[in-house]
Structure formats: C-alpha cells, structure tokens
CSV table of C-alpha atoms in Angstrom, one decimal:
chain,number,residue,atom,x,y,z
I,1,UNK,CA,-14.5,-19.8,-17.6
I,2,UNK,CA,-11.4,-21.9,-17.9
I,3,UNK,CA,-13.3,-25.2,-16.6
I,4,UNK,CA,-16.4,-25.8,-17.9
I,5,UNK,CA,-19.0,-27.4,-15.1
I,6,UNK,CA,-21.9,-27.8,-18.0
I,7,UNK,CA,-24.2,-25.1,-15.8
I,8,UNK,CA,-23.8,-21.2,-16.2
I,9,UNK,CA,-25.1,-21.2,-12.4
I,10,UNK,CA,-21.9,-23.7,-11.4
I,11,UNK,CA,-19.8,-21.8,-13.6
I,12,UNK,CA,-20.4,-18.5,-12.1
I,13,UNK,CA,-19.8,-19.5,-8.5
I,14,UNK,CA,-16.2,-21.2,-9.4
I,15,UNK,CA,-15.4,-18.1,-11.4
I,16,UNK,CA,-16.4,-15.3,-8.3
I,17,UNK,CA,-14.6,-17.8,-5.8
I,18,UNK,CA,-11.7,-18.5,-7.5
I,19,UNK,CA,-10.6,-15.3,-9.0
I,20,UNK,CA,-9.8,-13.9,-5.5
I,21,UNK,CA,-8.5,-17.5,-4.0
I,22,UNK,CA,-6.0,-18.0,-6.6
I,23,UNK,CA,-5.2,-15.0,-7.2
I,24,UNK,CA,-1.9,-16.2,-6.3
I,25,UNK,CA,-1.5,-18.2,-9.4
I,26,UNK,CA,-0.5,-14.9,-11.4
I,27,UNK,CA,2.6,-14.3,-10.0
I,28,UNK,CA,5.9,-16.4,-9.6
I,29,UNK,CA,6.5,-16.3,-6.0
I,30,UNK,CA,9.0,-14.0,-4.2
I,31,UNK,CA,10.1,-14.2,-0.9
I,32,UNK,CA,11.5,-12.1,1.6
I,33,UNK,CA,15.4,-11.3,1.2
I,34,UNK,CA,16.1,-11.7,4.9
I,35,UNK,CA,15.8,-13.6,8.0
I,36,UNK,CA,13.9,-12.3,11.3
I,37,UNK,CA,11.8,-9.6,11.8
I,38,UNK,CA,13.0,-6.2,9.7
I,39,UNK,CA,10.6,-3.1,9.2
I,40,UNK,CA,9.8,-1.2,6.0
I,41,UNK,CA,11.6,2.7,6.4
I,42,UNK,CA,10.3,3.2,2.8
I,43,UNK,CA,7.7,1.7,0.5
I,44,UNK,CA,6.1,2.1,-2.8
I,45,UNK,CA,6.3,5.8,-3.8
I,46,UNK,CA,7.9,6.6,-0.8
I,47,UNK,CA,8.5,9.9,0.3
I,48,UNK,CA,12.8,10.2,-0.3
I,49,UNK,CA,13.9,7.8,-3.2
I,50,UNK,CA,11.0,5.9,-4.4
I,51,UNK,CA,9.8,8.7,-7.0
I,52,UNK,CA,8.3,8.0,-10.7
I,53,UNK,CA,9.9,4.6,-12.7
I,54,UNK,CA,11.6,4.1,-9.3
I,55,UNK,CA,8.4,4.1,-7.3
I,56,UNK,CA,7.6,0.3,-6.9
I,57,UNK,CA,10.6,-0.5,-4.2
I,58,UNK,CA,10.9,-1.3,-0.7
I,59,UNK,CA,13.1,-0.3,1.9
I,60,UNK,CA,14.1,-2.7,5.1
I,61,UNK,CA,16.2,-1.9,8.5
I,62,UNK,CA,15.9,-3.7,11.9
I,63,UNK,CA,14.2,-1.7,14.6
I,64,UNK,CA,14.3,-2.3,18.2
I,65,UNK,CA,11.3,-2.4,20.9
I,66,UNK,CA,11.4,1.3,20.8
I,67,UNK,CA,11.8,2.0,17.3
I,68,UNK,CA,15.3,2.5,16.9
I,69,UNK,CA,17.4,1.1,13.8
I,70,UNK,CA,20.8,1.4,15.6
I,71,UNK,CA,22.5,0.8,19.3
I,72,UNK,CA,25.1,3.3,20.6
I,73,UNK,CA,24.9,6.9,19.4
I,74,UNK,CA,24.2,5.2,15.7
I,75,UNK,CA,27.3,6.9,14.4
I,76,UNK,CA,29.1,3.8,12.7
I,77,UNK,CA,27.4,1.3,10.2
I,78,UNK,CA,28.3,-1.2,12.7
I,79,UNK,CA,26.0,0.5,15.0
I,80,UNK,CA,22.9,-0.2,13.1
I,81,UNK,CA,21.2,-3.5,13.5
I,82,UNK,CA,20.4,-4.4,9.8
I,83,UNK,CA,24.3,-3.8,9.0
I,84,UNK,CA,26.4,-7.0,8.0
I,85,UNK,CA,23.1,-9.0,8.6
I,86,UNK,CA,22.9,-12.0,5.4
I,87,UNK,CA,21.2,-11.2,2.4
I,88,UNK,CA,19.0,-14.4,0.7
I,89,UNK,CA,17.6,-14.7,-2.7
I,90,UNK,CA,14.1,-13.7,-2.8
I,91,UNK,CA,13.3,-17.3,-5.4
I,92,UNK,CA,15.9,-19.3,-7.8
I,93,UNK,CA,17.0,-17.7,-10.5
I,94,UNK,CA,20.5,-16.6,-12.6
I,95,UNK,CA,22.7,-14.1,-11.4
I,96,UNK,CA,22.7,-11.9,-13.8
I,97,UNK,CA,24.6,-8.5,-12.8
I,98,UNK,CA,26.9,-8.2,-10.0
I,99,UNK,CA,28.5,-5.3,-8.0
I,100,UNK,CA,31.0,-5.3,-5.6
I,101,UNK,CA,33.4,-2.6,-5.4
I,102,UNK,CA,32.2,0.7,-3.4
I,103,UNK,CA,32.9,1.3,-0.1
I,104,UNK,CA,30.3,1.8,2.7
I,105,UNK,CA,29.7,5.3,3.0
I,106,UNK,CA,29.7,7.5,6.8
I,107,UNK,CA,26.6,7.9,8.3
I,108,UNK,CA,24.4,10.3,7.3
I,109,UNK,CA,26.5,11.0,4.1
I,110,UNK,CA,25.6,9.8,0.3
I,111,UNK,CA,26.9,8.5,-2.7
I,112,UNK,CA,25.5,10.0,-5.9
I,113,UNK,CA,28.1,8.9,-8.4
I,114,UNK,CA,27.2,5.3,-7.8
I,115,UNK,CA,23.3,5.4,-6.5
I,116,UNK,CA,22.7,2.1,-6.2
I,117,UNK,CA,25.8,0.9,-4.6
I,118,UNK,CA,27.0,-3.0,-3.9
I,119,UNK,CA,23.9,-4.6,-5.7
I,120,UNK,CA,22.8,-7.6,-7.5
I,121,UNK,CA,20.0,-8.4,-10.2
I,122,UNK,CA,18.8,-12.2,-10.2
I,123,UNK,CA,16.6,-13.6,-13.6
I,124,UNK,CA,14.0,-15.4,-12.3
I,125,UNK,CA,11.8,-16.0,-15.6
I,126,UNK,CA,12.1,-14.2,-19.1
I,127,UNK,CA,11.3,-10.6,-18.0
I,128,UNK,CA,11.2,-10.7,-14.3
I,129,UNK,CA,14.2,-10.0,-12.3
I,130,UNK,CA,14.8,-8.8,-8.3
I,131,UNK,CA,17.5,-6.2,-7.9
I,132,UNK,CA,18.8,-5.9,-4.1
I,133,UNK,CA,21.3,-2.8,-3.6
I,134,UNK,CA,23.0,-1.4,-0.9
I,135,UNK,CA,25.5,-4.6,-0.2
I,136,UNK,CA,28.3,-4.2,1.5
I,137,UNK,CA,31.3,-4.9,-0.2
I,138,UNK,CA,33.6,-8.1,-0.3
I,139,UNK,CA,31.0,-10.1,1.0
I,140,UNK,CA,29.4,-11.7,-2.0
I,141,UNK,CA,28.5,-15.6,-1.7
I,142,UNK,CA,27.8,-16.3,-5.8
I,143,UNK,CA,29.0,-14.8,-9.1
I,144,UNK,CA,27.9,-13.9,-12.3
I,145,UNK,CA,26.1,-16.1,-14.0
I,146,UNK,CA,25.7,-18.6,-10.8
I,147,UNK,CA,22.3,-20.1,-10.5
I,148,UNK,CA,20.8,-19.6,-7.1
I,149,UNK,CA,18.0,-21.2,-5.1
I,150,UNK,CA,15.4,-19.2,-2.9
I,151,UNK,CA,16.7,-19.0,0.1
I,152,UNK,CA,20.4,-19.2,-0.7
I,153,UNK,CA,22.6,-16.7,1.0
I,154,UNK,CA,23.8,-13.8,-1.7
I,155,UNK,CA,25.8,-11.4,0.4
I,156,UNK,CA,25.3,-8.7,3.4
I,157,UNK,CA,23.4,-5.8,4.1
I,158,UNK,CA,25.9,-2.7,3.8
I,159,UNK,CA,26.1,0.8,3.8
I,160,UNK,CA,26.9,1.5,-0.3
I,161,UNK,CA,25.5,3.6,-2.3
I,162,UNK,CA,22.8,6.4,-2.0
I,163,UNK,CA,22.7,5.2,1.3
I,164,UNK,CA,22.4,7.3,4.6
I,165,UNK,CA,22.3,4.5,7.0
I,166,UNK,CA,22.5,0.5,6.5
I,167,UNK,CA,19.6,-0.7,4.9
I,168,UNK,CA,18.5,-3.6,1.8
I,169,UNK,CA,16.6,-1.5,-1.0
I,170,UNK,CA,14.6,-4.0,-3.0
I,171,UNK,CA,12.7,-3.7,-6.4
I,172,UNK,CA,11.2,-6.1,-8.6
I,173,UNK,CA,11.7,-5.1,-12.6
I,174,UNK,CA,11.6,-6.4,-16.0
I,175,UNK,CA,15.4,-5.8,-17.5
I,176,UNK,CA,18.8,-7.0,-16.0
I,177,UNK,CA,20.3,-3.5,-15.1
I,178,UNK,CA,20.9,-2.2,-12.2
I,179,UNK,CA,18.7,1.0,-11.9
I,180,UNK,CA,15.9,-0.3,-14.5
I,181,UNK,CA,12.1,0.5,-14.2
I,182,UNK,CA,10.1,-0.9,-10.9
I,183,UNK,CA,7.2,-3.2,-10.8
I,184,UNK,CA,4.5,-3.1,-9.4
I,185,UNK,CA,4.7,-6.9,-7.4
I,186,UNK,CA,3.8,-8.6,-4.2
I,187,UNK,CA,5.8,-10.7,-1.9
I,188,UNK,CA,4.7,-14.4,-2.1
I,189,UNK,CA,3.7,-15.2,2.1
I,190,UNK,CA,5.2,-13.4,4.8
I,191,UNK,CA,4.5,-12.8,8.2
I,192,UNK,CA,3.1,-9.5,9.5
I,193,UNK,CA,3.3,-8.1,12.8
I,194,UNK,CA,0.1,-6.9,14.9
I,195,UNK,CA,-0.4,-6.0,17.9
I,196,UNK,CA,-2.1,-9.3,19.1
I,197,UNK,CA,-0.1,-12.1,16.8
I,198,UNK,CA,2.1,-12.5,13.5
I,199,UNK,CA,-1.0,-12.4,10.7
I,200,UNK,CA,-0.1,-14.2,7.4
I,201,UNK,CA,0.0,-12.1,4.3
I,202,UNK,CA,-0.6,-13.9,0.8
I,203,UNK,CA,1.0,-12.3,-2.2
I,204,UNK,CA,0.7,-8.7,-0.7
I,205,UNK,CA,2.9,-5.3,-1.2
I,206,UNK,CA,3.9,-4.0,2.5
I,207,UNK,CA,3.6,-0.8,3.9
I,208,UNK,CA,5.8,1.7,5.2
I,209,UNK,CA,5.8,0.8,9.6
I,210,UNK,CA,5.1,-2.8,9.0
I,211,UNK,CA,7.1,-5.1,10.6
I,212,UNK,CA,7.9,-8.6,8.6
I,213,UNK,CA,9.2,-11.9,8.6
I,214,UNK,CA,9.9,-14.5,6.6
I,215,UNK,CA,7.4,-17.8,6.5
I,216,UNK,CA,9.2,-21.3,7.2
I,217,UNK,CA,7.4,-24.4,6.8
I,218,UNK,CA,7.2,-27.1,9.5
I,219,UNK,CA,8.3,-30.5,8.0
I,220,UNK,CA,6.0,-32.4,9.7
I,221,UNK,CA,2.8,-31.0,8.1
I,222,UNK,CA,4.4,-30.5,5.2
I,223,UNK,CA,5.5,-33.8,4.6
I,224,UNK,CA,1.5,-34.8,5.7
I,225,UNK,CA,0.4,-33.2,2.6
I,226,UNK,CA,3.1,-33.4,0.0
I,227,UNK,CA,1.0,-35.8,-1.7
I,228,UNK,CA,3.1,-37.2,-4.4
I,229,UNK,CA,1.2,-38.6,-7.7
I,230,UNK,CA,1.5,-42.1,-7.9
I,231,UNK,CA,0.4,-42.5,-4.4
I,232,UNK,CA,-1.4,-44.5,-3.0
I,233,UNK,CA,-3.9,-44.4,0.2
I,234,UNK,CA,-5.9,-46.9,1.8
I,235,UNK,CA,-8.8,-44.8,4.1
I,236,UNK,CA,-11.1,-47.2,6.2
I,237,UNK,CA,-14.0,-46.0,7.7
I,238,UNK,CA,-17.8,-46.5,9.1
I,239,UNK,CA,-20.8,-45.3,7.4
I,240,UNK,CA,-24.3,-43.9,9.4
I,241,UNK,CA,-25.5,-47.8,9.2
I,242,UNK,CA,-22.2,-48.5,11.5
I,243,UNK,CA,-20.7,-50.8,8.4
I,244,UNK,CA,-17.1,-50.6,7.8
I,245,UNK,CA,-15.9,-49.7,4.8
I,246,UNK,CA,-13.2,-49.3,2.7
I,247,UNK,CA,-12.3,-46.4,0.0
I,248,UNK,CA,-9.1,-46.2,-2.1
I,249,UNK,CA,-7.2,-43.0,-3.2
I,250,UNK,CA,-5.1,-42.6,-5.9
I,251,UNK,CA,-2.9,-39.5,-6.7
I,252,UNK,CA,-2.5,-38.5,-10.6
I,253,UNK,CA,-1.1,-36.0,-12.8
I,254,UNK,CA,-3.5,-34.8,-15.5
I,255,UNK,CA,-2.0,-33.3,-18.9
I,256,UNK,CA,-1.6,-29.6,-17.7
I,257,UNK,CA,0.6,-30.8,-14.8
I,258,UNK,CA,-2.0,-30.5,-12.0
I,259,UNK,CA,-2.3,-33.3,-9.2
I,260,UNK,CA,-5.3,-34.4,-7.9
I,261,UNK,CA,-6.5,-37.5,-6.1
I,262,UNK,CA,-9.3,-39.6,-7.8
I,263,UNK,CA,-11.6,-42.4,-6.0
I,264,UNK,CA,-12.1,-44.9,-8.7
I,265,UNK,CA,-15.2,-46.9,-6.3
I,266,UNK,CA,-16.5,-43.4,-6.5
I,267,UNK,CA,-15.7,-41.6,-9.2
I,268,UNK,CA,-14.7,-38.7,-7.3
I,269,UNK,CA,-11.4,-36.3,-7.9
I,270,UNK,CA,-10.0,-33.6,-6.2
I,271,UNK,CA,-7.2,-31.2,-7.3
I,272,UNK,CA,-5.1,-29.8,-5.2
I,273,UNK,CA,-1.7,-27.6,-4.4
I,274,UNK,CA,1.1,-28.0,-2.2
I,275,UNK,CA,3.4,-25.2,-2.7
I,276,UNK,CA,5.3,-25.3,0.5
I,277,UNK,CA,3.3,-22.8,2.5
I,278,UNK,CA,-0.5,-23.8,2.2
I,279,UNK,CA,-1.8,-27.1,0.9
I,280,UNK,CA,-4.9,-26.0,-0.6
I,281,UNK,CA,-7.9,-28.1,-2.8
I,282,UNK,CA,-8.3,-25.9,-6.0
I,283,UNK,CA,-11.5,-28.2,-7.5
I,284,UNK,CA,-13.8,-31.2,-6.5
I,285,UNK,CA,-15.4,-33.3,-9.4
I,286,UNK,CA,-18.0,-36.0,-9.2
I,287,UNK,CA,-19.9,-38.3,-6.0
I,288,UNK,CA,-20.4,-36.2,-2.9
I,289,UNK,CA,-21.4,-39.0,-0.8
I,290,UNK,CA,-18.0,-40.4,-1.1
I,291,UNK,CA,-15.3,-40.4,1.7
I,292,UNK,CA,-12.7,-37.6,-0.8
I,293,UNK,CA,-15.9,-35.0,-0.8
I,294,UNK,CA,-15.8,-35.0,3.2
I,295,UNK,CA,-11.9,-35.1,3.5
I,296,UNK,CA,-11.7,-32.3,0.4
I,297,UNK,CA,-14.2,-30.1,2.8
I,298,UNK,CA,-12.0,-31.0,5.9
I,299,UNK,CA,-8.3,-30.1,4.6
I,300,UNK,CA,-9.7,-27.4,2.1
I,301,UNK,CA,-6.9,-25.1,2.9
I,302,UNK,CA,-3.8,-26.4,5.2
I,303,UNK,CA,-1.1,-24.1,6.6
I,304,UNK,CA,2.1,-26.0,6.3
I,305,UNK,CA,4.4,-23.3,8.5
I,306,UNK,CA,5.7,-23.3,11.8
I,307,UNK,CA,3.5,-20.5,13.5
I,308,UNK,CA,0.7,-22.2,15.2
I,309,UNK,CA,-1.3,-19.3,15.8
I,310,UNK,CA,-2.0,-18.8,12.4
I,311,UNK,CA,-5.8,-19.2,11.2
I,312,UNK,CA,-6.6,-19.8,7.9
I,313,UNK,CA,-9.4,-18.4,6.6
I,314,UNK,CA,-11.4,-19.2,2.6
I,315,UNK,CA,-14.3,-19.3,0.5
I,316,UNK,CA,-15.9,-22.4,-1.1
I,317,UNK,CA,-17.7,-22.1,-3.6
I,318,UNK,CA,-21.6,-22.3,-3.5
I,319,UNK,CA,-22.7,-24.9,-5.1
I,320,UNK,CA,-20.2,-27.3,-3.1
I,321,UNK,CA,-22.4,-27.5,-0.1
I,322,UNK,CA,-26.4,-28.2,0.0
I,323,UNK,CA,-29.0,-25.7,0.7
I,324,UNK,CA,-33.0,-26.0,0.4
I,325,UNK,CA,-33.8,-26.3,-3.3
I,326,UNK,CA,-36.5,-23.7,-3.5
I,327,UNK,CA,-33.6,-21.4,-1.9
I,328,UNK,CA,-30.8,-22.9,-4.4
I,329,UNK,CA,-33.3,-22.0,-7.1
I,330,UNK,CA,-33.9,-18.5,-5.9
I,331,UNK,CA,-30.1,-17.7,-5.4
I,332,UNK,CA,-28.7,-19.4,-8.7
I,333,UNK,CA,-32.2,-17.3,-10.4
I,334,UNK,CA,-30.3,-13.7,-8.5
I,335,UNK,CA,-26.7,-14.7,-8.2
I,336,UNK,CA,-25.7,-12.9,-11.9
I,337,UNK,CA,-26.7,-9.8,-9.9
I,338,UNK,CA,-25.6,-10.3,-6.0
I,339,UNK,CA,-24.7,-12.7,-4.2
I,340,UNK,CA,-26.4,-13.0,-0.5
I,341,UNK,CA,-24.5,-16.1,0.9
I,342,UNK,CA,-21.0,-17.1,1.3
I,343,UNK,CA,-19.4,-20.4,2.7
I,344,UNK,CA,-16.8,-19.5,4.9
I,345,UNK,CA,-13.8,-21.9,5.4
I,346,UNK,CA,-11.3,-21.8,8.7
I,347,UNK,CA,-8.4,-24.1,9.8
I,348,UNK,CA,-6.0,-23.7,12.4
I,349,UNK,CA,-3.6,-25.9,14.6
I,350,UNK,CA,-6.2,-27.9,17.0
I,351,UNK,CA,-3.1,-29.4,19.4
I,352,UNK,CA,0.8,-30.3,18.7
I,353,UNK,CA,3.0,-32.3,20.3
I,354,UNK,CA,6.3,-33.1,18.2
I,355,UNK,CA,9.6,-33.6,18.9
I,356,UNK,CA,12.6,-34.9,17.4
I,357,UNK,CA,10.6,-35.9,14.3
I,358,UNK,CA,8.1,-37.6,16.3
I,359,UNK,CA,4.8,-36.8,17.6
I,360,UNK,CA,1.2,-35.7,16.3
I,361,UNK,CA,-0.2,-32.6,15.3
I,362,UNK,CA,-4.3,-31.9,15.0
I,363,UNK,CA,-5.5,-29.8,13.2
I,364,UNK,CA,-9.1,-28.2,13.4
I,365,UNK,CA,-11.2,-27.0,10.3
I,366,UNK,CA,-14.8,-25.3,10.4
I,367,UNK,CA,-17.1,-24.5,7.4
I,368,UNK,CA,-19.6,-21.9,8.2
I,369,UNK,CA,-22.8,-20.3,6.0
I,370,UNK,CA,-23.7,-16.9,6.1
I,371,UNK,CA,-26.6,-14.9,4.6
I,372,UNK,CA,-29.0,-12.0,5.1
I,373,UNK,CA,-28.2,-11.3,8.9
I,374,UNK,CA,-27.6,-15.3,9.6
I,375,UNK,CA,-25.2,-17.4,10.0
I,376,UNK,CA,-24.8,-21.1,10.6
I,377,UNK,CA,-22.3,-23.5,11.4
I,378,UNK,CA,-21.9,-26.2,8.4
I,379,UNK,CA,-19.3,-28.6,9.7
I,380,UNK,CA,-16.3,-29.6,12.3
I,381,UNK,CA,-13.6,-31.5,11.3
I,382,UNK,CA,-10.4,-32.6,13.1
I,383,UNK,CA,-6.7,-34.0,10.6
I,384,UNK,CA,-4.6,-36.3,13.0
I,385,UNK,CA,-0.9,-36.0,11.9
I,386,UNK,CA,1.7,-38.4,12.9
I,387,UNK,CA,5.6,-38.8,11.8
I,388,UNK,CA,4.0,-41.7,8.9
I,389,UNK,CA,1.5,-38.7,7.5
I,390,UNK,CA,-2.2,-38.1,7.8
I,391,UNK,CA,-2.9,-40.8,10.3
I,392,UNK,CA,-7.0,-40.5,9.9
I,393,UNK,CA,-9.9,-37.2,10.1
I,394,UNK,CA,-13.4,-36.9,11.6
I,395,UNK,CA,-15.9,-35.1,9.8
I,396,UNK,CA,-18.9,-33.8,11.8
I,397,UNK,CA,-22.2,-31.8,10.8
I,398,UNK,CA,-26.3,-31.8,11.2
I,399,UNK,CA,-26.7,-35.4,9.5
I,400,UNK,CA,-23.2,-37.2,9.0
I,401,UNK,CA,-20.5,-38.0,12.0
I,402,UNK,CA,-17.1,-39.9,9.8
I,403,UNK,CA,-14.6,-41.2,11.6
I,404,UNK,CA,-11.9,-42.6,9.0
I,405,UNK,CA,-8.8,-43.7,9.4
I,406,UNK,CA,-5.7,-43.8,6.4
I,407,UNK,CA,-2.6,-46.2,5.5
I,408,UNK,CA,-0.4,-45.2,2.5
I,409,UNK,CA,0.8,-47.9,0.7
C-alpha cells in the first residue's frame, strides 16, 4: 500500500478501488493522431500487416455512412477520404527520425523496398516513442530534432509505402527506428462511436470497426477546476441549525508534486487531478463533517470536454461513506475474501447555457450503494459554473441538505 491509512481494513479498500481508477497513472498519455471521426481497418495483430514484433499497431481511414473509405470509383488517392487529411502528434515529444522522400504509390499497388513509407518517430520519454507512417510526401510541418507539442500538426495522411490505399499506420515502441518492435499501449481518452451516443474510452486499445475521435476539452469547465495551488477559496454556507457559516480552502503542493486542497478550521485535505480531460479527487484525509468531505463527494470525478452526453461513471472507496456498524464490522471482518458492496459514483452535464465565454453550466452528480440484490441512492448533488468558476454546489442525502456558495480570492 503506497499510503498508509493506519487500518488494514482502510488499506484494503483504497488498494481494490484505486488499482482500477488510476490505472491511468501507468502510462504517459497518448492521444489520437487526427482530427474527426476515422475508423480502425486494422488493429492489434491484425489479419494483413500486424503479424509477430509488428503486432501492436493500428490502422485508421475515414469511412462514410455506408462504410466506404473513398468517393468516386476510389481509383486515385485523392479519392479516398483519409488522403491529404493533417496528421497531429499523438503528445510532446522530440522528433527524432524523419522521412520524406517516396512517392505515393497507385491504388491497389505496394511498395516493399520502402515498407514503411513517409513516416516519423517522436521521443516522448526515455524509451517510449510513436512512429506514424504512410505520410505523404512534401508535406512535413517540423524537422529533425524539433520539439513538438500534442496536438501540433506533423504532416498529411498519404499513400507511401506498403500502402494499398491512403491510410495513417500507427505503433507505439521503445527505440527511435522506423520499423522497431510494437508495444503493447493504450490511447489516453478518446471518443467511441455507438449506436446510441459517442461513449468515452479511458486509456483503452481500439478494435478493428470502431469508429473514433479525438476528446477536446471545453474551457469553461476546465477553467472551473484548474485549481491552481496557492489558491485560495472562500465557501459560505448554512448548517442543519440554519447558521451561516464560513469555511476556507486552500490549494497546496505536497513534496511528490500532488495538489490537494486542505481546510485548516477543519483539518480536512483532499487531493486531486486535473489533467485536461477529467478533474478527478484521488484521496480524502481527515473531518467528514466539514464542508471539503461533501464538495470532495460532489465533484469526485468531473468531465472537462465538450460532449455533453457524456456520463461519468466511478467507484469510491468503502470506507468513505457510512454504513450500520454491526454491517461495517461484518464486511471489513469478510472483505479480505469478497467484497458484497460497491459505492457507485455518476456525473454528467445537468444544464448548459454558454456563449461567448459567458454563461453557466450545472452539472449533476449521484452516489449510489449497492449490495446483495439492493441498491440505494446515497446522495444528489448539483456544481453551478459560471465564467468566474465554481460559482457554489448543493449537496443532498437522507440527513444533510448543503447549499454553499464560493468566492476565490
């Protein structure tokens, strides 16, 4: 256990619910190489060119409502969708290798001399590096040795290469060549396309069919929780008795680099993450009666993008909300072995109305308990957004109603 709580039973619930909520943490995130919605033709030990060291790639073209990849009679790269389209890098990194001189090749012909045709091979830490192949020629943005920032346009999609039709190969390795060894590594967020909405995919490997696109973050929520530390909030709000009060929240950096805000009146911290997708609380210390216990159960996990259909769903851990204490003792006294309950977490965009930079946005967050052929609704909360930031939340469940309201200084 990374964090000790001082109680094996404490212990083992942060360990079971963290190890699959922060999973994330592992990687160094990559994002898609492309903008709008592309399909894979060919994924992870794919059935043509993704054989052996070579398995661990992915294969994108554009397809149309019916399936198609091209217009016309699909005769001429230019009559494929995906062709000439921009290229981005996947994260920031160093260019490290750079190809630029083969031609496109005729459709439905190859070129074996030089398999991997137009490609480039960006270092994003010691060991990891993205290779994209297939570029067409003469269209390169950045050079050799150029650092580059996720998102920043590298060249377009071609035609080069062992390439039958237009299309972006893309491989994650560990050496700077072009051609070396595939691994075995998710994409960071992304979109995924059902048949009912976009779903969000979190530091997944797509499969051949899917249909993808890239995740972009809406400024106002974002800008709501990019808590920096040294701020400082102000949150006023009435207690069961009908008192006002008063709480203040500061935001910190601890000696590992992680933020979190602490409640000095209190005693009560909370970590958190904003990593420009999801805000997200990754631990709560201290007083749960205080104002940061209800607000860290109302904005446990925040999506910061710009699809409002997106639902959120978690885990918190067990001990973080109250049960019976003969049933606490009987599930800490079992929990080594199974686990019968889990404390579901949802959030989701409540209402929106911004324009121009100016507006609100509400969003809505549930916290459900589930057992042995139950379950029970926990707690409602609603985040009020406006242009200045979290503008206030209300907290609802059996015994406690918290309206609050927040000024940063």
């Amino acid at each position: 256990t990374p964090a000790q709580h001082n109680s094996p039973e404490i212990n083992l619930y942060t360990y079971t619910n963290n190890k699959d909520r922060l999973a994330g943490w592992y990687y160094y995130p990559l994002a898609l190489p492309f903008m709008g919605e592309w399909t894979v033709t060919q994924a992870h030990d794919g059935e043509f060119t993704h054989k052996g060291e070579w398995g661990k790639a992915f294969d994108f073209m554009i397809a149309d409502s019916e399936g198609k990849t091209y217009r016309n009679d699909g005769i001429q790269p230019e009559d494929f969708y995906c062709y000439n389209k921009p290229v981005f890098a996947p994260a920031d990194g160093y260019v490290e290798t750079i190809i630029d001189n083969i031609d496109d090749n005729e459709i439905g012909k190859v070129n074996t001399i030089n398999n991997w045709g137009n490609s480039i091979v960006i270092r994003h830490a010691t060991g990891l590096y993205t290779q994209i192949s297939h570029l067409r020629k003469g269209t390169f943005k950045v050079s050799k040795g150029e650092f580059v920032k996720n998102g920043d346009m590298l060249a377009n999609c071609g035609n080069s290469g062992r390439s039958p039709e237009p299309h972006v190969h893309f491989q994650v390795q560990t050496l700077p060549n072009v051609g070396a060894k595939t691994l075995d590594y998710p994409f960071a967020y992304y979109y995924k396309q059902t048949e009912n909405s976009d779903v969000l995919m979190q530091f997944k490997k797509p499969e051949k069919g899917d249909t993808l696109s890239p995740v972009s973050t809406n400024n106002f929520i974002f800008n709501a929780f990019n808590i920096i530390p040294d701020s400082v909030f102000k949150i006023n709000f009435e207690n069961e008795n009908g008192e006002q009060k008063e709480e203040i929240w500061e935001s910190y950096t601890d000696a590992f680099n992680y933020k979190y805000i602490y409640c000095a009146q209190t005693g009560a911290s909370a970590y958190y993450v904003n990593d420009g997708v999801l805000f997200y609380f990754t631990a709560f210390y201290g007083n749960k009666n205080s104002l940061l216990y209800y607000f860290y159960l109302t904005a446990y996990k925040i999506f910061l993008g710009n699809n409002e259909f997106v639902e959120i769903q978690d885990s918190l851990p067990l001990n973080m909300i109250g049960k019976s204490k003969w049933l606490a003792w009987f599930h800490d006294f079992v929990a080594p072995f199974h686990q019968f309950f889990k404390i579901a977490y949802s959030s989701k965009i409540h209402s929106s109305d911004v324009a121009l930079g100016t507006g609100y946005v509400k969003i809505k967050s549930k916290i459900s308990m589930s057992g042995i052929n139950t379950k029970k609704n926990k707690s409602e909360s609603i985040i009020s957004i406006t242009e200045k930031g979290i503008s206030g939340f209300e907290f609802k469940n059996g015994k406690k109603q918290i309206k609050a309201t927040c000024v940063k200084y």
